[in-house]
Coordinates of C-alpha atoms in Angstrom, one line a residue:
M17 CA -57.3 158.2 -89.5
T18 CA -58.3 158.4 -93.5
G19 CA -60.3 161.1 -94.7
F20 CA -63.3 158.8 -95.6
T21 CA -63.1 157.9 -91.6
S22 CA -63.0 162.2 -91.3
F23 CA -66.4 161.8 -93.2
L24 CA -68.4 159.6 -91.5
L25 CA -66.8 161.4 -87.8
E26 CA -67.9 164.6 -89.5
Q27 CA -71.6 163.7 -91.1
G28 CA -72.5 160.6 -89.0
I29 CA -74.4 157.9 -90.9
E30 CA -78.6 157.7 -91.6
T31 CA -79.9 154.4 -93.0
E32 CA -83.4 153.0 -93.0
L33 CA -83.1 149.5 -91.9
P34 CA -86.3 146.9 -92.5
I35 CA -86.7 145.3 -89.8
G36 CA -88.6 145.7 -86.5
L37 CA -86.6 148.0 -83.8
N38 CA -86.5 144.8 -80.8
D39 CA -85.0 143.1 -84.3
A40 CA -82.8 145.7 -84.5
L41 CA -81.3 146.3 -81.1
G42 CA -81.4 142.5 -80.9
L43 CA -79.0 143.2 -84.1
L44 CA -76.6 145.5 -81.9
E45 CA -76.7 143.3 -79.1
E46 CA -75.1 140.5 -81.4
V47 CA -72.7 142.0 -83.4
V48 CA -71.0 145.4 -80.8
P49 CA -68.9 142.5 -79.1
S50 CA -67.2 140.8 -81.5
F51 CA -66.3 144.1 -83.2
T52 CA -62.2 144.7 -82.4
H53 CA -59.9 147.5 -83.2
H54 CA -56.1 147.9 -81.5
G55 CA -56.9 145.0 -79.0
R56 CA -59.9 146.2 -77.5
G57 CA -63.6 145.9 -77.8
Y58 CA -66.9 147.5 -77.9
L59 CA -69.9 147.6 -75.8
L60 CA -73.1 150.3 -75.8
A61 CA -74.8 151.0 -72.8
A62 CA -78.4 153.3 -72.8
V63 CA -78.3 157.0 -72.5
S64 CA -81.0 157.8 -70.1
R65 CA -82.7 160.2 -73.0
G66 CA -84.1 156.7 -74.6
Q67 CA -87.4 156.2 -75.0
L68 CA -88.5 152.9 -74.5
G69 CA -90.6 151.0 -77.3
S70 CA -89.5 154.1 -79.7
R71 CA -86.1 155.3 -79.8
W72 CA -82.8 154.2 -77.8
E73 CA -79.8 156.6 -77.6
L74 CA -76.8 154.2 -76.9
A75 CA -73.3 155.3 -75.5
V76 CA -70.7 153.2 -77.6
K77 CA -67.8 152.5 -75.2
V78 CA -64.2 150.7 -76.1
T79 CA -63.4 147.8 -73.8
D80 CA -60.5 145.8 -72.2
P81 CA -61.7 142.6 -73.5
A82 CA -60.3 140.5 -70.9
T83 CA -63.3 141.7 -68.8
N84 CA -65.7 143.6 -71.3
D85 CA -65.3 146.4 -69.0
P86 CA -65.3 150.3 -70.3
I87 CA -61.5 150.9 -70.1
D88 CA -63.2 154.3 -70.0
D89 CA -66.4 155.8 -68.6
Q90 CA -66.9 158.4 -71.6
P91 CA -67.9 157.4 -75.1
V92 CA -66.3 157.6 -78.0
G93 CA -69.9 158.8 -79.8
F94 CA -73.0 157.4 -80.3
V95 CA -75.9 155.3 -82.0
H96 CA -79.8 156.2 -81.8
V97 CA -82.3 154.0 -83.3
A98 CA -85.7 154.6 -83.7
R99 CA -88.9 153.1 -84.6
V100 CA -90.2 154.0 -88.4
S101 CA -93.1 151.8 -88.4
P102 CA -93.3 148.2 -87.0
D103 CA -91.3 146.1 -89.8
T104 CA -88.8 150.1 -90.4
T105 CA -86.1 150.9 -88.3
D106 CA -84.1 153.9 -88.6
L107 CA -79.8 153.3 -87.5
V108 CA -78.3 156.9 -86.6
I109 CA -74.1 157.3 -85.9
P110 CA -74.8 161.2 -85.4
P111 CA -72.1 163.7 -86.2
R112 CA -68.9 163.6 -83.7
T113 CA -69.2 166.9 -82.3
P114 CA -67.8 168.3 -78.7
E115 CA -71.7 169.6 -78.4
G116 CA -72.7 166.1 -78.6
G117 CA -71.0 164.8 -75.2
I118 CA -67.5 163.5 -76.8
D119 CA -64.3 165.1 -74.7
F120 CA -62.0 165.2 -77.7
G121 CA -58.8 165.2 -75.2
H122 CA -59.8 162.1 -73.5
F123 CA -59.4 158.7 -74.8
D124 CA -59.3 158.4 -78.8
S125 CA -58.9 162.6 -79.6
E126 CA -59.1 161.6 -82.8
G127 CA -61.7 159.9 -83.6
E128 CA -60.0 156.2 -84.4
F129 CA -62.2 153.6 -82.1
F130 CA -65.2 155.2 -83.0
G131 CA -64.4 155.4 -86.7
A132 CA -63.2 151.7 -86.9
F133 CA -67.1 150.9 -85.0
I134 CA -68.7 152.8 -87.6
F135 CA -66.5 150.6 -90.2
Q136 CA -67.6 147.3 -88.6
M137 CA -71.4 149.0 -88.1
I138 CA -71.7 149.3 -91.7
N139 CA -69.8 146.1 -92.8
A140 CA -72.8 144.3 -89.7
L141 CA -75.5 145.5 -92.0
V142 CA -73.9 145.0 -95.5
D143 CA -73.5 141.6 -94.3
R144 CA -77.2 140.6 -93.6
H145 CA -78.9 142.3 -96.8
L146 CA -79.7 145.4 -93.8
M147 CA -78.2 147.8 -96.4
E148 CA -76.4 147.8 -99.9
L149 CA -72.8 149.3 -100.9
P150 CA -71.2 150.4 -104.1
G151 CA -68.4 149.1 -102.4
V152 CA -66.8 147.0 -99.5
M153 CA -65.5 149.2 -96.5
P154 CA -62.3 148.3 -94.5
R155 CA -62.1 145.4 -92.0
F156 CA -60.3 145.6 -88.9
S157 CA -59.5 142.9 -86.5

């Protein structure tokens, strides 16, 4: 794991997207299934703490690409999206902490899969001109 990956896992990210909540959820539904790392895929699963229409909390799970089934019930991390205004959505990838519901002794104990997920999410947002960065993030396949 790189130092920058560790930084992202410890600090998380937060960005305001210039799209509505439904569009942000649609974007996640579109791009996340295309993310891969070491022959595995990803899916987002709703967490019951969300508030329909204003806030969603989603668990990031690693999948077997042959079946699209989660490899494990434990998430490797979380994504939160919240409505700021009709045309603005806050996207948060919270820091990865044991207090945040992650079992570090379980699958992905070093955060490798979640780090790869974060990089791919950032790249997807940059590619769609929803986020600007001064440089390019690593690409995964």
